[in-house]
């Protein structure tokens, strides 16, 4: 038996196996990929993109829902949203939340990842403790956070125990500290996720790079800031994009802890949209306009961050090449 045209992946006719007076065509090694993506494609187009398109359509109407009449308002919902001071308060809170949580996530995740790569004792136990906030649902943790931060909660009890009664205050019940509580809760839950990605990224670094830095006399911090962090730049950019999208659609923690109050001091776009849909005088068209604005902001900022990350990466490549040539 002889095998002819044995060229896997070529554009010629499929190989033919001859033997026993019979010939048959070999089955293609790789089936068409369309059949595998059809279920996910149907769900994406049928649910996600349909919802986006319908929300965009609904944003041009004033509609309380149900069988009520849909009144065309053009861009009136968008004009009202941009003129609403609560929207700008929500955007301000979103930016503050994103900046603080992202910095704490990168710093905390990097420190924990570097410590775990240092072969410390009970490393597996520490990994579990760091990752627990990531896997526990916010709805489960919210009552515990309320207990910790309320007027007679754990934080005020600790301050009183150390003689710092002057610092005791209603952390959740006043507008000056409610956003601080929500942001700290976000930091506590975000460090574990940053640790997972950064720890995995550190495991992919070539040990010879670190060894070369050691031979040149670099200490731990020098190796961290000159070798490890530049290598992890794509991961840090991805964390920035994910954190910003999370801040834009944040709902569970602020709603369960402060419900966006008091006086909208801890209001986010997610809680603002939910409050609009759940109120007795709701306008689903206005809520849809807010959702479309969130989508536009998320896409624009994500593309900007991605382009900035690629530009910086291309700038560093020639420098690395020059250093290698030297």
Coordinates of N, CA and C in Angstrom, one line a residue, residues 8 11 28 44 46 55 58 66 82 86 117 136 156-157 173 186 189-190 202 235 238 243 246 263 268 271 274 324:
X8 N -0.3 17.5 4.3 CA -1.3 17.9 5.2 C -1.4 19.4 5.2
X11 N -3.4 23.0 -0.3 CA -4.6 23.3 -1.0 C -4.9 22.4 -2.2
X28 N -10.7 15.2 6.3 CA -9.9 16.3 6.7 C -9.6 16.3 8.2
X44 N -24.6 35.5 21.4 CA -24.1 36.9 21.4 C -25.0 37.8 20.6
X46 N -28.1 37.1 19.4 CA -29.5 37.0 19.7 C -29.8 37.7 21.1
X55 N -32.0 48.7 23.3 CA -31.8 49.8 24.3 C -31.5 51.1 23.5
X58 N -34.8 52.2 22.3 CA -35.7 52.7 23.3 C -35.3 54.0 23.9
X66 N -44.6 48.5 30.4 CA -45.9 47.9 30.3 C -46.6 48.3 29.0
X82 N -27.2 64.4 30.3 CA -26.0 65.2 30.4 C -26.2 66.4 31.2
X86 N -26.6 64.4 38.9 CA -26.3 63.1 39.5 C -25.5 62.3 38.6
X117 N 6.4 34.0 45.2 CA 7.5 33.5 44.4 C 8.8 33.5 45.2
X136 N -16.0 34.8 46.6 CA -17.2 35.0 47.4 C -18.1 36.1 46.8
X156 N -15.5 51.4 64.5 CA -15.6 52.3 65.6 C -15.2 51.6 67.0
X157 N -15.5 50.4 67.1 CA -15.1 49.7 68.4 C -13.6 49.6 68.5
X173 N -23.4 56.3 57.0 CA -24.5 57.3 57.1 C -24.2 58.7 56.8
X186 N -14.1 47.7 47.6 CA -13.6 47.3 46.3 C -12.2 46.9 46.3
X189 N -11.6 43.4 47.7 CA -12.0 42.4 46.8 C -11.1 42.3 45.5
X190 N -10.5 43.4 45.2 CA -9.7 43.4 43.9 C -8.3 42.9 44.0
X202 N 4.3 36.5 36.5 CA 5.7 36.3 37.0 C 6.2 34.9 36.7
X235 N -0.2 42.8 31.2 CA -1.2 42.4 32.2 C -1.7 43.6 33.0
X238 N -4.3 45.3 30.9 CA -5.5 44.5 30.9 C -6.3 44.8 32.2
X243 N -10.7 47.0 35.2 CA -11.1 47.8 36.4 C -12.0 48.9 36.0
X246 N -15.4 47.5 35.2 CA -16.0 47.2 36.4 C -16.6 48.4 37.2
X263 N -27.5 61.3 49.9 CA -27.5 62.4 48.9 C -26.6 62.1 47.7
X268 N -23.3 55.5 41.7 CA -22.5 55.0 40.5 C -23.5 54.9 39.4
X271 N -26.0 52.0 39.9 CA -27.1 52.3 40.9 C -28.0 53.3 40.3
X274 N -30.4 51.6 37.9 CA -31.3 50.7 38.6 C -32.4 51.5 39.3
X324 N 20.3 44.7 23.6 CA 20.8 43.3 23.2 C 22.0 43.4 22.3

